Coordinates of C-alpha atoms and ligand atoms in Angstrom, one line a residue:
Chain A
M1 CA 8.3 -12.3 -9.4
K2 CA 11.9 -12.2 -10.5
E3 CA 12.1 -8.5 -9.6
K4 CA 10.9 -9.2 -6.1
I5 CA 13.3 -12.1 -5.7
L6 CA 16.2 -9.9 -6.7
S7 CA 15.1 -7.2 -4.3
L8 CA 14.9 -9.7 -1.4
L9 CA 18.3 -11.2 -2.2
C10 CA 19.8 -7.7 -2.4
E11 CA 18.5 -7.1 1.1
N12 CA 19.6 -10.5 2.4
S13 CA 21.3 -13.0 0.2
R14 CA 21.1 -15.7 2.9
L15 CA 17.3 -16.0 2.6
C16 CA 16.8 -19.6 1.5
N17 CA 14.4 -20.4 -1.3
E18 CA 11.7 -21.7 1.0
E19 CA 11.7 -18.4 2.9
I20 CA 11.6 -16.5 -0.3
A21 CA 8.7 -18.6 -1.4
A22 CA 6.8 -17.9 1.9
I23 CA 7.4 -14.2 1.5
L24 CA 6.2 -14.2 -2.1
E25 CA 3.4 -16.6 -1.4
T26 CA 4.5 -19.1 -4.1
T27 CA 6.1 -22.5 -4.1
R28 CA 9.7 -23.5 -3.5
G29 CA 9.8 -25.0 -7.0
E30 CA 8.8 -21.7 -8.6
V31 CA 11.5 -19.8 -6.7
D32 CA 14.1 -22.5 -7.5
K33 CA 13.2 -22.1 -11.2
A34 CA 13.3 -18.3 -11.2
I35 CA 16.6 -18.2 -9.5
A36 CA 18.2 -20.8 -11.8
E37 CA 17.1 -18.6 -14.7
L38 CA 18.4 -15.5 -13.1
E39 CA 21.7 -17.2 -12.7
A40 CA 21.8 -18.8 -16.1
D41 CA 20.9 -15.4 -17.8
G42 CA 23.9 -13.8 -16.0
I43 CA 21.6 -11.5 -14.1
I44 CA 22.7 -12.8 -10.7
R45 CA 26.5 -12.7 -10.9
A46 CA 27.4 -13.6 -7.3
Y47 CA 26.2 -13.9 -3.8
T48 CA 28.3 -11.8 -1.5
C49 CA 28.2 -10.0 1.8
I50 CA 28.8 -6.5 3.1
I51 CA 31.7 -6.3 5.5
D52 CA 32.8 -3.4 7.6
K53 CA 36.4 -3.7 6.8
E54 CA 37.5 -1.4 9.6
R55 CA 36.4 -4.0 12.1
I56 CA 38.8 -6.6 10.8
S57 CA 42.6 -6.4 11.3
D58 CA 43.8 -6.7 7.6
D59 CA 41.5 -4.0 6.4
G60 CA 44.0 -2.7 3.8
V61 CA 43.4 0.4 1.7
L62 CA 40.9 1.4 -0.9
A63 CA 41.5 4.0 -3.6
L64 CA 39.3 5.6 -6.2
I65 CA 41.2 6.3 -9.4
E66 CA 39.9 8.5 -12.1
L67 CA 41.3 7.7 -15.5
K68 CA 41.3 9.7 -18.7
V69 CA 41.3 7.4 -21.6
A70 CA 41.7 8.0 -25.3
P71 CA 38.9 6.0 -26.9
K72 CA 39.9 3.6 -29.7
A73 CA 38.3 3.8 -33.0
G74 CA 35.5 1.2 -33.3
R75 CA 35.9 -0.1 -29.7
G76 CA 35.5 3.1 -27.7
F77 CA 36.5 2.5 -24.0
E78 CA 35.7 -1.2 -24.0
E79 CA 39.1 -2.6 -24.6
V80 CA 40.8 -0.5 -21.9
A81 CA 37.9 -1.2 -19.5
E82 CA 38.1 -4.9 -20.1
R83 CA 41.8 -4.9 -19.6
I84 CA 41.6 -3.0 -16.3
S85 CA 38.7 -5.2 -15.1
S86 CA 40.9 -8.3 -15.5
Y87 CA 43.2 -7.3 -12.6
P88 CA 42.1 -9.0 -9.3
E89 CA 43.3 -5.8 -7.5
V90 CA 40.4 -3.9 -9.2
E91 CA 37.2 -4.0 -7.2
S92 CA 35.1 -2.1 -9.6
C93 CA 35.4 -0.3 -12.9
S94 CA 32.8 2.0 -14.4
L95 CA 32.5 4.3 -17.4
L96 CA 31.5 7.8 -16.4
S97 CA 30.1 10.9 -18.0
G98 CA 31.9 14.1 -17.3
V99 CA 35.6 15.0 -17.0
C100 CA 37.1 11.6 -16.4
D101 CA 36.3 8.5 -18.3
L102 CA 36.7 5.5 -16.1
L103 CA 36.4 5.3 -12.4
V104 CA 38.3 2.4 -10.9
T105 CA 38.4 1.2 -7.3
V106 CA 41.4 -0.6 -6.3
R107 CA 42.0 -2.4 -3.0
G108 CA 45.5 -3.2 -1.7
R109 CA 47.3 -4.1 1.5
S110 CA 49.0 -0.7 1.7
F111 CA 49.3 2.8 0.2
K112 CA 52.5 1.7 -1.4
E113 CA 51.1 -1.4 -3.0
V114 CA 48.2 0.6 -4.5
S115 CA 50.4 3.4 -5.6
S116 CA 52.8 1.1 -7.4
F117 CA 49.9 -0.8 -9.0
V118 CA 48.5 2.5 -10.3
A119 CA 51.9 3.8 -11.5
G120 CA 53.2 0.4 -12.7
E121 CA 50.1 -1.1 -14.2
L122 CA 47.1 1.2 -14.8
A123 CA 49.1 4.2 -16.0
M124 CA 51.0 2.1 -18.4
I125 CA 48.0 0.7 -20.2
E126 CA 47.9 1.9 -23.8
G127 CA 45.2 4.5 -24.1
V128 CA 45.3 5.7 -20.5
S129 CA 46.4 9.3 -20.7
S130 CA 46.2 10.3 -17.0
T131 CA 45.3 9.0 -13.6
A132 CA 44.1 10.7 -10.4
T133 CA 44.2 8.6 -7.3
Q134 CA 42.2 9.3 -4.2
F135 CA 42.5 7.2 -1.1
V136 CA 39.4 6.4 0.8
M137 CA 39.7 7.5 4.5
K138 CA 36.5 6.2 5.8
K139 CA 33.4 4.4 4.6
Y140 CA 30.1 5.4 6.0
K141 CA 27.7 3.3 3.9
E142 CA 28.1 0.5 1.5
L143 CA 25.4 -0.8 -0.9
G144 CA 22.6 0.8 1.1
V145 CA 23.9 -0.5 4.4
S146 CA 25.1 1.9 7.0
L147 CA 28.6 1.2 8.5
M148 CA 28.2 3.7 11.2
G149 CA 27.8 3.0 14.9
D150 CA 26.1 0.0 16.2
E151 CA 22.6 -1.4 15.9
D152 CA 21.1 0.3 18.9
D153 CA 18.4 2.5 17.4
G154 CA 17.1 3.9 20.7
R155 CA 14.1 1.6 20.9
G156 CA 15.1 -0.5 23.8
R157 CA 14.4 -4.2 24.0
V158 CA 10.8 -4.5 25.0
S159 CA 7.8 -2.2 25.1
L160 CA 4.1 -2.8 25.0
Chain B
M1 CA 9.1 12.3 57.6
M2 CA 6.6 12.2 54.8
D3 CA 4.4 9.2 54.5
Y4 CA 4.3 9.0 50.7
T5 CA 2.3 5.8 50.5
S6 CA -0.6 7.4 52.2
L7 CA -0.3 10.4 49.9
I8 CA -0.7 8.3 46.7
S9 CA -4.4 8.4 45.7
K10 CA -6.4 5.3 46.3
T11 CA -7.2 5.1 42.5
A12 CA -3.5 5.3 41.6
R13 CA -2.6 2.7 44.2
E14 CA -5.2 0.3 43.0
I15 CA -4.1 0.4 39.4
K16 CA -2.0 -2.7 39.0
P17 CA 1.5 -2.1 37.7
S18 CA 2.2 -4.0 34.6
G19 CA 2.7 -7.6 35.8
I20 CA 5.8 -8.1 33.7
R21 CA 7.8 -5.1 34.9
R22 CA 10.4 -7.5 36.3
F23 CA 10.8 -9.3 33.0
F24 CA 11.2 -6.0 31.2
D25 CA 13.8 -4.9 33.6
I26 CA 15.9 -8.0 33.0
A27 CA 15.4 -7.8 29.2
N28 CA 16.5 -4.2 29.1
T29 CA 19.6 -4.6 31.1
M30 CA 21.0 -7.9 29.8
E31 CA 23.9 -7.8 27.3
G32 CA 23.8 -9.1 23.8
V33 CA 20.0 -9.5 23.6
I34 CA 18.3 -9.8 20.2
S35 CA 14.9 -8.5 20.5
L36 CA 11.5 -9.0 18.9
G37 CA 10.0 -7.1 21.7
V38 CA 9.2 -3.5 20.8
G39 CA 6.0 -2.0 19.7
E40 CA 7.3 0.7 17.5
P41 CA 8.6 0.9 13.9
D42 CA 12.3 0.5 13.1
F43 CA 11.9 2.8 10.1
R44 CA 12.9 6.4 10.5
T45 CA 10.3 9.1 10.1
P46 CA 10.3 9.9 6.3
W47 CA 12.7 12.8 5.6
Q48 CA 9.9 15.0 4.1
I49 CA 8.2 14.9 7.5
R50 CA 11.3 15.6 9.5
S51 CA 12.2 18.6 7.3
A52 CA 8.7 20.0 7.5
G53 CA 9.2 19.9 11.3
I54 CA 12.6 21.6 11.0
R55 CA 11.2 24.3 8.6
S56 CA 8.5 25.1 11.1
L57 CA 11.2 25.6 13.8
E58 CA 13.2 27.8 11.5
A59 CA 10.2 29.9 10.9
S60 CA 9.8 30.1 14.6
A61 CA 6.4 28.4 14.7
T62 CA 6.9 27.6 18.4
R63 CA 3.7 28.9 20.0
Y64 CA 0.6 27.1 21.2
T65 CA -1.8 26.2 18.4
A66 CA -5.6 26.3 18.7
N67 CA -6.7 23.9 21.4
S68 CA -8.1 21.4 18.9
G69 CA -5.0 21.7 16.7
L70 CA -3.9 23.6 13.6
L71 CA -6.9 24.0 11.3
K72 CA -4.7 23.0 8.4
L73 CA -3.9 19.8 10.0
R74 CA -7.5 19.1 11.0
E75 CA -8.4 19.8 7.3
E76 CA -5.8 17.3 6.2
I77 CA -7.0 14.7 8.7
S78 CA -10.5 15.2 7.4
R79 CA -9.4 14.8 3.8
Y80 CA -7.3 11.7 4.6
T81 CA -10.2 10.1 6.4
Q82 CA -12.5 10.8 3.5
R83 CA -9.9 9.3 1.2
K84 CA -9.3 6.2 3.3
L85 CA -12.7 5.5 4.8
G86 CA -15.1 7.5 2.6
L87 CA -16.3 9.3 5.8
K88 CA -16.8 13.0 6.3
Y89 CA -15.6 14.7 9.5
D90 CA -15.9 18.4 9.8
P91 CA -12.5 19.9 10.6
T92 CA -14.0 22.6 12.7
D93 CA -15.8 20.5 15.3
E94 CA -15.5 16.8 14.6
V95 CA -11.7 16.5 14.7
L96 CA -9.4 16.9 17.7
V97 CA -5.6 16.7 17.5
T98 CA -4.1 15.0 20.6
V99 CA -0.8 14.0 22.2
G100 CA -0.7 10.6 20.5
G101 CA -3.6 8.1 20.3
S102 CA -2.9 7.6 24.0
E103 CA -4.3 11.0 25.0
A104 CA -7.2 10.6 22.7
I105 CA -8.1 7.4 24.4
D106 CA -7.7 8.9 27.8
M107 CA -9.7 12.0 27.1
T108 CA -12.5 10.1 25.3
V109 CA -12.9 7.7 28.3
R110 CA -12.9 10.6 30.8
A111 CA -15.3 12.6 28.7
V112 CA -18.0 9.9 28.7
I113 CA -17.5 7.7 31.8
D114 CA -19.2 8.4 35.2
P115 CA -18.3 6.4 38.2
G116 CA -19.8 2.9 37.9
D117 CA -20.2 3.1 34.1
E118 CA -19.0 0.0 32.4
V119 CA -16.5 -0.2 29.6
I120 CA -16.3 -3.4 27.5
I121 CA -12.7 -4.3 26.7
P122 CA -11.8 -7.3 24.5
E123 CA -8.5 -8.9 25.5
P124 CA -5.8 -9.7 24.7
S125 CA -5.3 -6.1 23.8
F126 CA -3.1 -3.0 24.3
V127 CA -2.7 -2.3 28.0
C128 CA -4.0 1.2 28.5
Y129 CA -7.8 0.7 28.3
D130 CA -8.2 -0.9 31.7
P131 CA -6.2 1.6 33.8
I132 CA -7.7 4.6 31.9
T133 CA -11.2 3.3 32.6
R134 CA -10.4 2.9 36.3
L135 CA -8.9 6.4 36.4
A136 CA -12.2 7.8 35.2
G137 CA -14.0 5.8 37.9
G138 CA -15.4 3.3 35.3
V139 CA -15.5 -0.4 35.6
P140 CA -13.7 -2.5 33.0
K141 CA -15.7 -5.4 31.7
I142 CA -13.1 -7.7 30.1
V143 CA -14.2 -10.0 27.3
S144 CA -11.7 -12.7 26.5
T145 CA -11.4 -13.3 22.8
R146 CA -10.1 -16.7 21.6
E147 CA -7.8 -18.0 19.0
E148 CA -10.5 -20.1 17.5
D149 CA -12.4 -16.9 16.7
G150 CA -9.2 -15.3 15.4
F151 CA -9.0 -13.2 18.5
K152 CA -12.0 -11.1 17.3
L153 CA -14.9 -9.9 19.4
T154 CA -17.9 -12.1 18.6
P155 CA -21.5 -10.8 18.7
S156 CA -22.5 -13.4 21.3
A157 CA -19.6 -12.5 23.6
L158 CA -20.5 -8.8 23.2
K159 CA -24.2 -9.5 24.0
A160 CA -23.2 -11.4 27.1
A161 CA -21.1 -8.5 28.3
I162 CA -23.6 -5.8 27.9
S163 CA -25.5 -4.6 31.0
E164 CA -27.6 -1.6 32.1
R165 CA -24.4 0.2 33.0
T166 CA -22.5 -0.3 29.7
K167 CA -21.5 3.0 28.3
L168 CA -18.6 2.2 26.0
L169 CA -17.2 -0.6 23.9
V170 CA -13.5 -0.5 22.9
L171 CA -12.7 -2.0 19.5
P172 CA -9.0 -2.4 19.4
Y173 CA -8.5 -3.5 15.8
P174 CA -6.1 -4.0 14.0
S175 CA -4.9 -5.5 17.3
N176 CA -1.8 -5.2 19.3
P177 CA -0.8 -8.0 20.2
T178 CA -2.7 -10.4 18.1
G179 CA -2.7 -8.8 14.6
A180 CA -6.4 -9.5 14.3
V181 CA -8.6 -7.3 12.2
M182 CA -12.4 -7.2 12.0
T183 CA -14.0 -7.5 8.5
R184 CA -16.9 -5.4 7.3
E185 CA -19.3 -8.3 7.8
E186 CA -18.0 -8.9 11.4
L187 CA -18.4 -5.3 12.2
Y188 CA -21.9 -5.3 10.8
E189 CA -22.8 -8.0 13.3
I190 CA -21.4 -6.0 16.1
G191 CA -23.4 -3.1 14.8
E192 CA -26.6 -5.2 14.9
V193 CA -25.9 -6.0 18.6
L194 CA -25.5 -2.3 19.4
R195 CA -28.4 -1.1 17.3
D196 CA -31.0 0.8 19.4
T197 CA -28.7 0.9 22.4
N198 CA -27.1 4.0 23.8
I199 CA -23.6 2.5 23.8
L200 CA -20.6 4.3 22.3
V201 CA -17.7 2.7 20.5
L202 CA -14.1 3.7 21.0
S203 CA -12.4 2.4 17.9
D204 CA -8.6 2.4 18.3
E205 CA -7.4 2.4 14.7
I206 CA -3.8 3.4 15.3
Y207 CA -2.7 0.5 13.1
S208 CA -5.2 1.3 10.3
E209 CA -2.4 1.7 7.7
L210 CA -0.9 -1.6 8.5
T211 CA -3.3 -4.2 7.1
F212 CA -2.3 -6.9 4.7
G213 CA -4.3 -8.1 1.8
R214 CA -7.2 -5.8 2.2
P215 CA -7.6 -2.2 3.3
H216 CA -8.7 -1.4 6.8
T217 CA -12.4 -1.1 7.6
S218 CA -13.5 1.2 10.4
P219 CA -16.6 0.5 12.5
A220 CA -17.7 4.0 11.6
E221 CA -18.2 2.8 8.0
I222 CA -21.1 0.6 9.3
E223 CA -24.3 2.5 9.2
S224 CA -25.5 1.4 12.7
L225 CA -22.1 2.3 14.2
Y226 CA -21.3 5.6 12.6
E227 CA -23.3 7.8 15.0
R228 CA -21.8 6.1 18.0
T229 CA -18.2 5.7 17.0
I230 CA -15.2 7.7 18.2
I231 CA -12.3 6.9 15.9
I232 CA -8.8 7.1 17.5
N233 CA -5.9 7.3 15.2
G234 CA -2.5 8.8 15.0
F235 CA 0.9 9.2 13.3
S236 CA 3.1 6.9 15.5
K237 CA 2.7 3.6 13.6
A238 CA 1.7 4.6 10.1
F239 CA 4.4 7.3 9.6
S240 CA 7.0 6.0 12.1
M241 CA 6.5 9.0 14.3
T242 CA 6.2 7.5 17.8
G243 CA 8.3 10.2 19.5
W244 CA 6.5 13.1 17.9
R245 CA 3.5 12.2 20.1
L246 CA 0.7 13.0 17.8
G247 CA -2.7 11.5 17.3
Y248 CA -6.4 12.5 16.9
A249 CA -10.0 11.7 17.7
L250 CA -12.9 11.9 15.2
G251 CA -16.5 11.6 16.1
P252 CA -19.9 13.1 16.8
K253 CA -19.8 16.8 17.5
P254 CA -21.1 16.7 21.1
I255 CA -18.6 14.1 22.1
I256 CA -15.7 15.8 20.4
K257 CA -16.7 19.0 22.0
A258 CA -16.6 17.4 25.5
I259 CA -13.3 15.7 24.8
T260 CA -11.9 19.0 23.5
K261 CA -12.9 20.8 26.7
L262 CA -11.0 18.3 28.9
H263 CA -8.0 18.4 26.4
Q264 CA -8.0 22.2 26.7
F265 CA -7.6 22.1 30.5
A266 CA -5.2 19.1 30.6
I267 CA -3.0 19.7 27.6
M268 CA -3.7 23.0 25.9
C269 CA -2.6 21.7 22.6
A270 CA -0.6 18.9 20.9
P271 CA 3.1 19.7 20.2
T272 CA 3.3 22.5 17.5
T273 CA 6.3 21.2 15.6
S274 CA 4.8 17.8 15.4
Q275 CA 1.6 19.3 14.0
H276 CA 3.5 21.0 11.2
A277 CA 5.3 17.8 10.4
A278 CA 2.1 15.8 10.4
I279 CA 0.5 18.1 7.7
E280 CA 3.4 17.0 5.4
A281 CA 2.9 13.4 6.4
L282 CA -0.7 13.4 5.2
R283 CA 0.0 15.4 2.1
S284 CA 3.0 13.6 0.6
C285 CA 3.8 10.3 2.2
D286 CA 1.4 7.8 0.7
D287 CA 4.2 6.2 -1.3
K288 CA 6.5 6.0 1.8
V289 CA 3.7 4.3 3.8
R290 CA 3.1 1.8 1.0
E291 CA 6.8 0.9 0.9
M292 CA 6.9 0.4 4.6
V293 CA 3.8 -1.7 4.5
E294 CA 5.3 -3.9 1.8
E295 CA 8.4 -4.4 3.9
Y296 CA 6.3 -5.3 6.9
D297 CA 4.4 -7.7 4.8
A298 CA 7.6 -9.6 3.8
R299 CA 8.7 -9.8 7.4
R300 CA 5.3 -10.9 8.5
K301 CA 5.3 -13.8 6.1
L302 CA 8.8 -14.8 7.1
I303 CA 8.1 -14.8 10.8
V304 CA 4.8 -16.6 10.5
R305 CA 6.4 -19.3 8.4
G306 CA 9.3 -19.4 10.9
F307 CA 7.0 -20.0 13.9
C308 CA 5.0 -22.6 12.1
E309 CA 8.2 -24.4 11.1
L310 CA 9.3 -24.4 14.8
G311 CA 6.0 -26.0 15.7
L312 CA 4.6 -22.9 17.4
N313 CA 1.2 -22.6 15.9
C314 CA 0.6 -19.0 14.7
T315 CA -2.6 -17.7 13.3
E316 CA -1.9 -15.4 10.4
P317 CA -1.9 -11.8 11.6
M318 CA -3.8 -9.6 9.2
G319 CA -2.8 -6.2 10.7
A320 CA -0.4 -4.3 12.9
F321 CA 3.2 -5.6 13.1
Y322 CA 3.0 -8.5 15.6
A323 CA 2.8 -12.3 15.4
F324 CA 1.1 -14.0 18.3
P325 CA 2.2 -17.7 18.3
S326 CA 0.9 -20.2 20.8
I327 CA 3.4 -21.7 23.1
K328 CA 0.9 -24.0 24.8
S329 CA 2.7 -27.1 23.4
T330 CA 5.7 -26.3 25.6
G331 CA 3.7 -26.6 28.8
L332 CA 5.2 -23.4 30.0
S333 CA 3.3 -20.2 31.0
S334 CA 4.0 -17.3 28.6
E335 CA 6.1 -15.5 31.2
E336 CA 8.1 -18.6 32.0
F337 CA 8.7 -19.2 28.3
C338 CA 9.9 -15.6 27.7
E339 CA 12.1 -15.6 30.8
R340 CA 13.8 -18.9 30.0
L341 CA 14.2 -17.9 26.3
L342 CA 15.8 -14.7 27.4
Y343 CA 18.2 -16.4 29.7
S344 CA 19.0 -19.3 27.4
Q345 CA 19.2 -17.6 24.0
K346 CA 19.0 -13.9 24.8
V347 CA 15.9 -13.4 22.6
A348 CA 13.3 -11.0 24.0
L349 CA 9.6 -11.6 23.3
V350 CA 6.7 -10.2 25.3
P351 CA 4.6 -12.7 27.2
G352 CA 1.0 -12.8 26.0
S353 CA -0.2 -12.5 29.6
A354 CA 1.0 -8.8 29.6
F355 CA -2.0 -8.1 27.4
G356 CA -4.6 -9.7 29.7
A357 CA -5.4 -13.1 31.1
A358 CA -6.6 -14.2 27.6
G359 CA -3.1 -13.8 26.3
E360 CA -1.8 -16.6 28.5
G361 CA -0.4 -19.4 26.4
Y362 CA 0.9 -17.0 23.7
V363 CA 3.8 -14.7 23.1
R364 CA 4.0 -11.5 21.1
A365 CA 6.8 -11.2 18.5
S366 CA 7.1 -7.9 16.9
Y367 CA 8.4 -7.8 13.3
C368 CA 9.6 -4.2 13.3
Y369 CA 13.0 -5.7 12.5
S370 CA 15.1 -6.5 9.4
L371 CA 14.7 -9.9 7.8
M372 CA 18.2 -10.8 8.9
H373 CA 17.4 -9.9 12.5
I374 CA 14.2 -11.9 12.4
K375 CA 16.0 -14.9 10.9
E376 CA 18.5 -14.9 13.7
A377 CA 15.9 -14.5 16.4
L378 CA 13.9 -17.5 14.9
R379 CA 17.1 -19.6 14.8
R380 CA 17.7 -18.9 18.4
I381 CA 14.1 -19.7 19.4
G382 CA 14.6 -23.0 17.5
V383 CA 17.7 -23.8 19.6
F384 CA 15.7 -23.0 22.8
L385 CA 12.8 -25.3 21.8
E386 CA 15.3 -28.1 21.1
E387 CA 16.7 -27.5 24.6
L388 CA 13.3 -27.7 26.1
R389 CA 12.6 -31.0 24.4
S390 CA 15.8 -32.7 25.6
Ligands
LIG401 C1 -3.3 -0.4 20.1 C2 -2.5 0.8 20.4 N1 -3.2 1.9 20.7 C3 -2.6 3.1 21.0 C4 -1.2 3.1 21.1 C5 -0.6 4.4 21.5 O1 0.0 5.1 20.4 P1 0.4 6.6 20.4 O2 1.9 6.6 20.2 O3 -0.4 7.2 19.3 O4 0.0 7.2 21.7 C6 -0.5 2.0 20.9 C7 1.0 2.0 21.0 O5 1.7 1.0 21.1 C8 -1.1 0.8 20.5 O6 -0.4 -0.3 20.3

């Protein structure tokens, strides 16, 4: 049941527990309990929403930064990754296989702000040996949701 | 000057236009409408199917096929039917590929109906059976089904509708608009009424993949009905392929032969690209269909709960993708309800009366929409109901 709850919440985190219970044919109490456990176990980390940033005025800029990192004996990439993740400017931070080690996404108000964050903060972190910054020009899809066009799917409003 | 009115055939003139044309026109032109109004899937055709269509175009498979459809496709249909219903239909002469279930229904009725023959049609149901019967010179015998019976055809209602002239019974289950399905036991009872008669059954099983809780049962699975049943099915709803226009008919050889003869003259063959794509659908899309059905099921439960919470009583639909709540408590007719809801909250539903007089007092809400969309529509319907009360 927990798996199904997670998949429903990923689709629409505004479903209330009663609605989830109706969909899963169980009781509100069971859903309350399962979600409380998912939260307590740190499986559900936050409830958020997907925004098409282009449609709001202060959309800022997003950059993908590939970092090469010299792993530390005993702690590997953890220490650097933790340090990077602690910056509020950092939206996500992942360890990659392949040529670069960490992929960091950074959001800022302007190119300049992001550039100086990369040069002044990220590049300076001990263990970071190189950075390669790529600015995102357009987002087409986010977390499985298309950001393209509008809802009209060609079906019209009513048909028999 | 041409007098066009007098040029339109009497039959065409006498076929009533859909009574809610006006409502449809308003709904389709108003800005900012959130709709639960359409009768087709929101899912895209699975990519395997689309690429099979594209591959066939790249290979220049753009000629007519055999009149009854590509043999490979007929073989796949036959295998699929065996897998789903446990029934054997010979791909060479018991399967006909058509332009949607729609053509299969039309050709079947034309192939068997003489002027004056009666066709029993349970309502509320999909809108094509009555005009198609009239086009063939037949006489529609409407049987009203009731919510108390789950909108299913009862043996006694059937018995009462049968006359000397009855030639065909339409069984439109799983039902658009009510979501009703007939169980094996209920179909058995229908079979007992028809036993020893010479009445055919046209079973419109276009929603056969979309049943919830238990797999679809075809009337053809009932021993007394097998020999008299023409199964109509297609790709529109199961595989989200409405625009590909592909369906089929299965049935006794002599009937399929007659239908094929008409189809050959009227249509030649179903669209070739679609036929190639459909082969892929039957071969490799069981998982995709299952995923879509699971998603429909979640939406179904959300919408049924939503209507019940709003005090609009809604029998649980067990098939298709529609809920059919009663709006009798509001004192409005179903068309009034839909029109006022549209103007007040910009939500589009379809009045139950569009599906026959027996649909009066109900509205059809399609759940071919995301959970978020359904929630918002329900919220607005709630606001509208509050308005009505105050
Ligand atoms: C009950 C029923 N039968 C047949 C059809 C026609 O489907 P097709 O696209 O296969 O012609 C529809 C379409 O809405 C339907 O609801």
